[in-house]
Each structure stands twice: as C-alpha cells, then as structure tokens.
Amino acid sequence: MGILSKEGEQLFKEFVERTRKEIIACLIANKAIFPNVELLANRYDEVVARVREQNNITALRSFHEVHNELCTAVVILEDKREPRVIKLEYEPKIDGCAKRFDFHAEITEGSVRYIEVKTIHPRSQDDWDRYQDAIKNRRFPRNTQLILDNEWLGGELYHNAYAARSKMLDYASDMEDKIKSCLSTVEEKITFLVLFTNGFHWHLDELEDFVFFYRKGTHFPGDPFAIMEEHFVKERNRQFEGTIDHFAYFRRPKTEIRPNKVIWSVTLPHMP
C-alpha cells in the first residue's frame, strides 16, 4: 500500500498544479535571467512522476527536495532589491571540477554567489531510549536541560533535534569540501548554504546554535548538543575552515508551495 491515499493523490495533484502556475511559470517568465530554467523544471517533472509511480516515502522526500530548489530560485528572482541578480544558473558546470553547486548567481555589482540548497527532514522515529541513555551517560552539558516527556512525543522530538543537528554538520562539511575542490581559484565569491525546514522538525534557534559553533569553534552557552557535537567532530577529525559565508534559513510547511519565512544570513544567538 502506498503512502498516498486517493484523497492524498488528489491533494498532491492540486499541489503540483499550483506549483506549475505560481512558481514554474514565474521562473520561465524570467528565462532571460535564468537561461537553463528547463533543467530545473524537468527535474521537477521527473520527481512528480516518481511519486505517482512509486508512491513511497523515498520518492516523496526527493519531491520536496526539488520543490525547495524551485522555491529558492523564485525567491532569488522575485527579489528586486539592489544589488539584484542579472543571471541565475542551475547546477552550472565548473571548470576542472566534477561537483556542482545548486545555483550560481551574477549580480549587478559585487561578488558572484554560489548557493547550495539542502532540506533537513528527519524520518519519523521514536528515540526515547536513546534520549534516556544520553541523560544517563551525561551527554548533555551540566548547565543545560533538554526536558522531554515520553507521553508528548518526547522520543520523536529528541530524534528530530538530534538528526537535524547531525545533518547541519554533514551538509556544512560537504559544502566546505566542495568549496575547496571547485572554488579555490575563484577570488570574488560569496557562498550560501540554504537549509529548509518544514517548521516542525527543527527551528531557527537550532540553526543559530550550530552557526555559533561553526563561527566560534566553541558552543553557545545552553546548547544541549555541545558535548555530542564535540565528540562527533573529534571522531571525524574534522575542523571547519569557515569558508561558508552565510547560512540561510527557509521555512516551508509541506502543505505550502512557498516558504513563509526566509532569512538569507542567520546571525549568532545573543549571549545571555
């Protein structure tokens, strides 16, 4: 049995139709600025077909990831403030590098932008036992309390928070590797790592805590994942180089076709 019921299939069809009318049509209308828009539009058609054929969670997750790339493109093109984008490319080739960034943008003045888009959507999982084990083995800082209730989805909330933080580490690490491999000879550039949330699995303050660690090399006071993150980084023998210029926060509930909150440069949390 597939994950989409008959009613779900109809809602999915309506969602896709709205997306084509309100987002893809806008992107195509900006073809002069976004010359390879068809590449992204075709990618969307492919994942839509995959959802209809396979009707499973893997296909649906891929669908939301590509949909969020559409959202990123339309947010960029609809922003008419100066400096504005004069050319946008989706997955452009980079000389001497097999890897690609999701977007490359040229603007009216200043450095070019390289933008990577990732969706953090942890799979549903009850990690109550893992949460209890973390408390027992003192994996939370002494000055921090992460209080959850098993009767109120405590295990799922812990899993979401832990998995989201792990993905932030993974995606930042992968992007730094890509910057090093592909952009070492590009002097005038600004890099963005765009992270999408549905507004439930993780929140802005969690990304602020991670950005604090990324920028400072130490953890923000009260960050519940400080000890676990330090262990993770040491285990991987990874030191961040700080080559990601901006972390962007995009919030889009899965039932909405557009983000309802966009922050292109997440700032550090305020010190108490």
JSON list of C-alpha atoms in Angstrom, two decimals, residues 66-221:
[
{"chain": "A", "resi": 66, "resn": "VAL", "atom": "CA", "xyz": [13.46, 19.53, -5.64]},
{"chain": "A", "resi": 67, "resn": "HIS", "atom": "CA", "xyz": [10.42, 21.64, -4.77]},
{"chain": "A", "resi": 68, "resn": "ASN", "atom": "CA", "xyz": [12.59, 23.54, -2.31]},
{"chain": "A", "resi": 69, "resn": "GLU", "atom": "CA", "xyz": [15.10, 24.21, -5.06]},
{"chain": "A", "resi": 70, "resn": "LEU", "atom": "CA", "xyz": [12.23, 25.75, -7.07]},
{"chain": "A", "resi": 71, "resn": "CYS", "atom": "CA", "xyz": [11.37, 27.88, -4.06]},
{"chain": "A", "resi": 72, "resn": "THR", "atom": "CA", "xyz": [14.95, 29.09, -3.75]},
{"chain": "A", "resi": 73, "resn": "ALA", "atom": "CA", "xyz": [15.06, 30.10, -7.40]},
{"chain": "A", "resi": 74, "resn": "VAL", "atom": "CA", "xyz": [11.78, 32.02, -7.25]},
{"chain": "A", "resi": 75, "resn": "VAL", "atom": "CA", "xyz": [12.78, 33.83, -4.05]},
{"chain": "A", "resi": 76, "resn": "ILE", "atom": "CA", "xyz": [16.01, 34.93, -5.75]},
{"chain": "A", "resi": 77, "resn": "LEU", "atom": "CA", "xyz": [14.30, 36.12, -8.94]},
{"chain": "A", "resi": 78, "resn": "GLU", "atom": "CA", "xyz": [11.43, 37.92, -7.22]},
{"chain": "A", "resi": 79, "resn": "ASP", "atom": "CA", "xyz": [13.81, 39.97, -5.06]},
{"chain": "A", "resi": 80, "resn": "LYS", "atom": "CA", "xyz": [14.22, 43.24, -6.97]},
{"chain": "A", "resi": 81, "resn": "ARG", "atom": "CA", "xyz": [16.34, 44.99, -4.36]},
{"chain": "A", "resi": 82, "resn": "GLU", "atom": "CA", "xyz": [19.81, 46.18, -5.29]},
{"chain": "A", "resi": 83, "resn": "PRO", "atom": "CA", "xyz": [22.17, 44.57, -5.90]},
{"chain": "A", "resi": 84, "resn": "ARG", "atom": "CA", "xyz": [19.86, 42.31, -7.90]},
{"chain": "A", "resi": 85, "resn": "VAL", "atom": "CA", "xyz": [20.51, 39.13, -9.82]},
{"chain": "A", "resi": 86, "resn": "ILE", "atom": "CA", "xyz": [21.19, 39.56, -13.54]},
{"chain": "A", "resi": 87, "resn": "LYS", "atom": "CA", "xyz": [21.92, 35.90, -14.30]},
{"chain": "A", "resi": 88, "resn": "LEU", "atom": "CA", "xyz": [20.97, 32.72, -12.46]},
{"chain": "A", "resi": 89, "resn": "GLU", "atom": "CA", "xyz": [22.16, 29.22, -13.38]},
{"chain": "A", "resi": 90, "resn": "TYR", "atom": "CA", "xyz": [21.02, 25.86, -12.05]},
{"chain": "A", "resi": 91, "resn": "GLU", "atom": "CA", "xyz": [23.78, 23.29, -11.44]},
{"chain": "A", "resi": 92, "resn": "PRO", "atom": "CA", "xyz": [26.33, 25.01, -13.73]},
{"chain": "A", "resi": 93, "resn": "LYS", "atom": "CA", "xyz": [29.50, 23.21, -14.75]},
{"chain": "A", "resi": 94, "resn": "ILE", "atom": "CA", "xyz": [32.67, 24.40, -13.03]},
{"chain": "A", "resi": 95, "resn": "ASP", "atom": "CA", "xyz": [35.93, 24.09, -14.93]},
{"chain": "A", "resi": 96, "resn": "GLY", "atom": "CA", "xyz": [38.17, 21.39, -13.51]},
{"chain": "A", "resi": 97, "resn": "CYS", "atom": "CA", "xyz": [35.58, 20.12, -11.02]},
{"chain": "A", "resi": 98, "resn": "ALA", "atom": "CA", "xyz": [33.16, 17.21, -11.28]},
{"chain": "A", "resi": 99, "resn": "LYS", "atom": "CA", "xyz": [30.95, 18.57, -8.49]},
{"chain": "A", "resi": 100, "resn": "ARG", "atom": "CA", "xyz": [28.31, 21.27, -8.92]},
{"chain": "A", "resi": 101, "resn": "PHE", "atom": "CA", "xyz": [26.57, 23.83, -6.74]},
{"chain": "A", "resi": 102, "resn": "ASP", "atom": "CA", "xyz": [22.80, 24.07, -7.00]},
{"chain": "A", "resi": 103, "resn": "PHE", "atom": "CA", "xyz": [22.85, 27.71, -8.10]},
{"chain": "A", "resi": 104, "resn": "HIS", "atom": "CA", "xyz": [25.30, 30.30, -9.40]},
{"chain": "A", "resi": 105, "resn": "ALA", "atom": "CA", "xyz": [24.15, 33.90, -9.45]},
{"chain": "A", "resi": 106, "resn": "GLU", "atom": "CA", "xyz": [25.69, 37.01, -11.00]},
{"chain": "A", "resi": 107, "resn": "ILE", "atom": "CA", "xyz": [24.52, 40.33, -9.60]},
{"chain": "A", "resi": 108, "resn": "THR", "atom": "CA", "xyz": [24.57, 43.97, -10.69]},
{"chain": "A", "resi": 109, "resn": "GLU", "atom": "CA", "xyz": [27.60, 44.67, -8.54]},
{"chain": "A", "resi": 110, "resn": "GLY", "atom": "CA", "xyz": [29.83, 42.68, -6.22]},
{"chain": "A", "resi": 111, "resn": "SER", "atom": "CA", "xyz": [30.90, 39.07, -5.94]},
{"chain": "A", "resi": 112, "resn": "VAL", "atom": "CA", "xyz": [29.16, 36.14, -7.61]},
{"chain": "A", "resi": 113, "resn": "ARG", "atom": "CA", "xyz": [27.05, 33.89, -5.41]},
{"chain": "A", "resi": 114, "resn": "TYR", "atom": "CA", "xyz": [27.30, 30.11, -5.09]},
{"chain": "A", "resi": 115, "resn": "ILE", "atom": "CA", "xyz": [24.26, 28.61, -3.40]},
{"chain": "A", "resi": 116, "resn": "GLU", "atom": "CA", "xyz": [23.73, 25.09, -2.10]},
{"chain": "A", "resi": 117, "resn": "VAL", "atom": "CA", "xyz": [20.18, 24.02, -1.11]},
{"chain": "A", "resi": 118, "resn": "LYS", "atom": "CA", "xyz": [19.51, 21.24, 1.39]},
{"chain": "A", "resi": 119, "resn": "THR", "atom": "CA", "xyz": [16.33, 20.02, 3.04]},
{"chain": "A", "resi": 120, "resn": "ILE", "atom": "CA", "xyz": [16.56, 18.67, 6.57]},
{"chain": "A", "resi": 121, "resn": "HIS", "atom": "CA", "xyz": [13.57, 16.39, 7.11]},
{"chain": "A", "resi": 122, "resn": "PRO", "atom": "CA", "xyz": [14.32, 13.61, 9.62]},
{"chain": "A", "resi": 123, "resn": "ARG", "atom": "CA", "xyz": [12.39, 10.38, 9.23]},
{"chain": "A", "resi": 124, "resn": "SER", "atom": "CA", "xyz": [9.79, 9.71, 11.92]},
{"chain": "A", "resi": 125, "resn": "GLN", "atom": "CA", "xyz": [11.40, 7.67, 14.69]},
{"chain": "A", "resi": 126, "resn": "ASP", "atom": "CA", "xyz": [10.90, 7.24, 18.42]},
{"chain": "A", "resi": 127, "resn": "ASP", "atom": "CA", "xyz": [14.30, 7.67, 20.11]},
{"chain": "A", "resi": 128, "resn": "TRP", "atom": "CA", "xyz": [13.09, 7.78, 23.71]},
{"chain": "A", "resi": 129, "resn": "ASP", "atom": "CA", "xyz": [15.56, 5.09, 24.80]},
{"chain": "A", "resi": 130, "resn": "ARG", "atom": "CA", "xyz": [18.40, 6.98, 23.12]},
{"chain": "A", "resi": 131, "resn": "TYR", "atom": "CA", "xyz": [17.35, 10.16, 24.93]},
{"chain": "A", "resi": 132, "resn": "GLN", "atom": "CA", "xyz": [17.30, 8.33, 28.28]},
{"chain": "A", "resi": 133, "resn": "ASP", "atom": "CA", "xyz": [20.73, 6.86, 27.51]},
{"chain": "A", "resi": 134, "resn": "ALA", "atom": "CA", "xyz": [22.10, 10.34, 26.76]},
{"chain": "A", "resi": 135, "resn": "ILE", "atom": "CA", "xyz": [20.88, 11.58, 30.15]},
{"chain": "A", "resi": 136, "resn": "LYS", "atom": "CA", "xyz": [22.27, 8.54, 31.96]},
{"chain": "A", "resi": 137, "resn": "ASN", "atom": "CA", "xyz": [25.68, 8.91, 30.34]},
{"chain": "A", "resi": 138, "resn": "ARG", "atom": "CA", "xyz": [25.78, 12.69, 30.85]},
{"chain": "A", "resi": 139, "resn": "ARG", "atom": "CA", "xyz": [25.92, 13.61, 27.18]},
{"chain": "A", "resi": 140, "resn": "PHE", "atom": "CA", "xyz": [24.19, 16.92, 27.87]},
{"chain": "A", "resi": 141, "resn": "PRO", "atom": "CA", "xyz": [26.13, 19.87, 29.36]},
{"chain": "A", "resi": 142, "resn": "ARG", "atom": "CA", "xyz": [25.56, 20.39, 33.08]},
{"chain": "A", "resi": 143, "resn": "ASN", "atom": "CA", "xyz": [24.19, 23.91, 32.54]},
{"chain": "A", "resi": 144, "resn": "THR", "atom": "CA", "xyz": [21.64, 22.65, 30.00]},
{"chain": "A", "resi": 145, "resn": "GLN", "atom": "CA", "xyz": [18.31, 20.94, 30.32]},
{"chain": "A", "resi": 146, "resn": "LEU", "atom": "CA", "xyz": [16.57, 19.23, 27.42]},
{"chain": "A", "resi": 147, "resn": "ILE", "atom": "CA", "xyz": [13.33, 18.25, 29.09]},
{"chain": "A", "resi": 148, "resn": "LEU", "atom": "CA", "xyz": [11.07, 15.94, 27.09]},
{"chain": "A", "resi": 149, "resn": "ASP", "atom": "CA", "xyz": [8.04, 13.85, 28.00]},
{"chain": "A", "resi": 150, "resn": "ASN", "atom": "CA", "xyz": [7.55, 10.37, 26.56]},
{"chain": "A", "resi": 151, "resn": "GLU", "atom": "CA", "xyz": [3.78, 10.90, 26.63]},
{"chain": "A", "resi": 152, "resn": "TRP", "atom": "CA", "xyz": [4.16, 14.04, 24.48]},
{"chain": "A", "resi": 153, "resn": "LEU", "atom": "CA", "xyz": [6.23, 12.70, 21.58]},
{"chain": "A", "resi": 154, "resn": "GLY", "atom": "CA", "xyz": [9.43, 13.07, 23.58]},
{"chain": "A", "resi": 155, "resn": "GLY", "atom": "CA", "xyz": [11.21, 10.31, 21.67]},
{"chain": "A", "resi": 156, "resn": "GLU", "atom": "CA", "xyz": [10.28, 11.75, 18.28]},
{"chain": "A", "resi": 157, "resn": "LEU", "atom": "CA", "xyz": [11.22, 15.30, 19.30]},
{"chain": "A", "resi": 158, "resn": "TYR", "atom": "CA", "xyz": [14.62, 14.12, 20.50]},
{"chain": "A", "resi": 159, "resn": "HIS", "atom": "CA", "xyz": [15.20, 12.21, 17.27]},
{"chain": "A", "resi": 160, "resn": "ASN", "atom": "CA", "xyz": [14.24, 15.24, 15.18]},
{"chain": "A", "resi": 161, "resn": "ALA", "atom": "CA", "xyz": [16.57, 17.56, 17.07]},
{"chain": "A", "resi": 162, "resn": "TYR", "atom": "CA", "xyz": [19.49, 15.13, 17.11]},
{"chain": "A", "resi": 163, "resn": "ALA", "atom": "CA", "xyz": [19.09, 14.16, 13.44]},
{"chain": "A", "resi": 164, "resn": "ALA", "atom": "CA", "xyz": [18.70, 17.77, 12.30]},
{"chain": "A", "resi": 165, "resn": "ARG", "atom": "CA", "xyz": [21.88, 18.83, 14.10]},
{"chain": "A", "resi": 166, "resn": "SER", "atom": "CA", "xyz": [23.77, 15.91, 12.59]},
{"chain": "A", "resi": 167, "resn": "LYS", "atom": "CA", "xyz": [22.62, 16.94, 9.11]},
{"chain": "A", "resi": 168, "resn": "MET", "atom": "CA", "xyz": [23.77, 20.51, 9.69]},
{"chain": "A", "resi": 169, "resn": "LEU", "atom": "CA", "xyz": [27.22, 19.14, 10.43]},
{"chain": "A", "resi": 170, "resn": "ASP", "atom": "CA", "xyz": [27.18, 16.84, 7.41]},
{"chain": "A", "resi": 171, "resn": "TYR", "atom": "CA", "xyz": [25.97, 19.46, 4.96]},
{"chain": "A", "resi": 172, "resn": "ALA", "atom": "CA", "xyz": [28.40, 22.11, 6.19]},
{"chain": "A", "resi": 173, "resn": "SER", "atom": "CA", "xyz": [31.27, 19.64, 5.96]},
{"chain": "A", "resi": 174, "resn": "ASP", "atom": "CA", "xyz": [30.26, 18.54, 2.45]},
{"chain": "A", "resi": 175, "resn": "MET", "atom": "CA", "xyz": [29.93, 22.14, 1.27]},
{"chain": "A", "resi": 176, "resn": "GLU", "atom": "CA", "xyz": [33.34, 23.10, 2.61]},
{"chain": "A", "resi": 177, "resn": "ASP", "atom": "CA", "xyz": [34.82, 20.17, 0.70]},
{"chain": "A", "resi": 178, "resn": "LYS", "atom": "CA", "xyz": [33.03, 21.33, -2.45]},
{"chain": "A", "resi": 179, "resn": "ILE", "atom": "CA", "xyz": [34.25, 24.91, -2.00]},
{"chain": "A", "resi": 180, "resn": "LYS", "atom": "CA", "xyz": [37.81, 23.65, -1.59]},
{"chain": "A", "resi": 181, "resn": "SER", "atom": "CA", "xyz": [37.58, 21.38, -4.65]},
{"chain": "A", "resi": 182, "resn": "CYS", "atom": "CA", "xyz": [35.76, 23.73, -7.00]},
{"chain": "A", "resi": 183, "resn": "LEU", "atom": "CA", "xyz": [36.20, 27.34, -5.94]},
{"chain": "A", "resi": 184, "resn": "SER", "atom": "CA", "xyz": [39.78, 27.59, -4.69]},
{"chain": "A", "resi": 185, "resn": "THR", "atom": "CA", "xyz": [40.76, 29.75, -7.69]},
{"chain": "A", "resi": 186, "resn": "VAL", "atom": "CA", "xyz": [37.60, 31.91, -7.63]},
{"chain": "A", "resi": 187, "resn": "GLU", "atom": "CA", "xyz": [38.52, 35.02, -5.66]},
{"chain": "A", "resi": 188, "resn": "GLU", "atom": "CA", "xyz": [35.39, 37.18, -5.73]},
{"chain": "A", "resi": 189, "resn": "LYS", "atom": "CA", "xyz": [32.66, 34.87, -4.43]},
{"chain": "A", "resi": 190, "resn": "ILE", "atom": "CA", "xyz": [30.11, 34.62, -1.65]},
{"chain": "A", "resi": 191, "resn": "THR", "atom": "CA", "xyz": [28.83, 31.20, -0.59]},
{"chain": "A", "resi": 192, "resn": "PHE", "atom": "CA", "xyz": [25.44, 30.31, 0.88]},
{"chain": "A", "resi": 193, "resn": "LEU", "atom": "CA", "xyz": [24.20, 27.10, 2.45]},
{"chain": "A", "resi": 194, "resn": "VAL", "atom": "CA", "xyz": [20.39, 27.20, 2.35]},
{"chain": "A", "resi": 195, "resn": "LEU", "atom": "CA", "xyz": [18.70, 24.87, 4.85]},
{"chain": "A", "resi": 196, "resn": "PHE", "atom": "CA", "xyz": [14.98, 24.13, 4.57]},
{"chain": "A", "resi": 197, "resn": "THR", "atom": "CA", "xyz": [12.74, 23.09, 7.44]},
{"chain": "A", "resi": 198, "resn": "ASN", "atom": "CA", "xyz": [9.03, 22.33, 7.50]},
{"chain": "A", "resi": 199, "resn": "GLY", "atom": "CA", "xyz": [8.75, 24.34, 10.72]},
{"chain": "A", "resi": 200, "resn": "PHE", "atom": "CA", "xyz": [8.16, 21.29, 12.92]},
{"chain": "A", "resi": 201, "resn": "HIS", "atom": "CA", "xyz": [11.22, 19.05, 12.74]},
{"chain": "A", "resi": 202, "resn": "TRP", "atom": "CA", "xyz": [13.64, 21.83, 13.66]},
{"chain": "A", "resi": 203, "resn": "HIS", "atom": "CA", "xyz": [13.62, 25.57, 14.30]},
{"chain": "A", "resi": 204, "resn": "LEU", "atom": "CA", "xyz": [15.66, 28.72, 13.76]},
{"chain": "A", "resi": 205, "resn": "ASP", "atom": "CA", "xyz": [17.25, 28.71, 17.21]},
{"chain": "A", "resi": 206, "resn": "GLU", "atom": "CA", "xyz": [18.76, 25.28, 16.50]},
{"chain": "A", "resi": 207, "resn": "LEU", "atom": "CA", "xyz": [20.47, 26.61, 13.37]},
{"chain": "A", "resi": 208, "resn": "GLU", "atom": "CA", "xyz": [21.62, 29.67, 15.33]},
{"chain": "A", "resi": 209, "resn": "ASP", "atom": "CA", "xyz": [23.31, 27.35, 17.85]},
{"chain": "A", "resi": 210, "resn": "PHE", "atom": "CA", "xyz": [25.06, 25.50, 15.02]},
{"chain": "A", "resi": 211, "resn": "VAL", "atom": "CA", "xyz": [26.17, 28.72, 13.32]},
{"chain": "A", "resi": 212, "resn": "PHE", "atom": "CA", "xyz": [27.64, 29.89, 16.64]},
{"chain": "A", "resi": 213, "resn": "PHE", "atom": "CA", "xyz": [29.71, 26.70, 16.82]},
{"chain": "A", "resi": 214, "resn": "TYR", "atom": "CA", "xyz": [30.70, 26.99, 13.15]},
{"chain": "A", "resi": 215, "resn": "ARG", "atom": "CA", "xyz": [31.87, 30.59, 13.54]},
{"chain": "A", "resi": 216, "resn": "LYS", "atom": "CA", "xyz": [33.41, 30.44, 17.02]},
{"chain": "A", "resi": 217, "resn": "GLY", "atom": "CA", "xyz": [34.69, 26.88, 17.30]},
{"chain": "A", "resi": 218, "resn": "THR", "atom": "CA", "xyz": [33.02, 26.68, 20.72]},
{"chain": "A", "resi": 219, "resn": "HIS", "atom": "CA", "xyz": [29.40, 26.19, 21.70]},
{"chain": "A", "resi": 220, "resn": "PHE", "atom": "CA", "xyz": [26.81, 28.73, 22.71]},
{"chain": "A", "resi": 221, "resn": "PRO", "atom": "CA", "xyz": [26.02, 28.51, 26.44]}
]
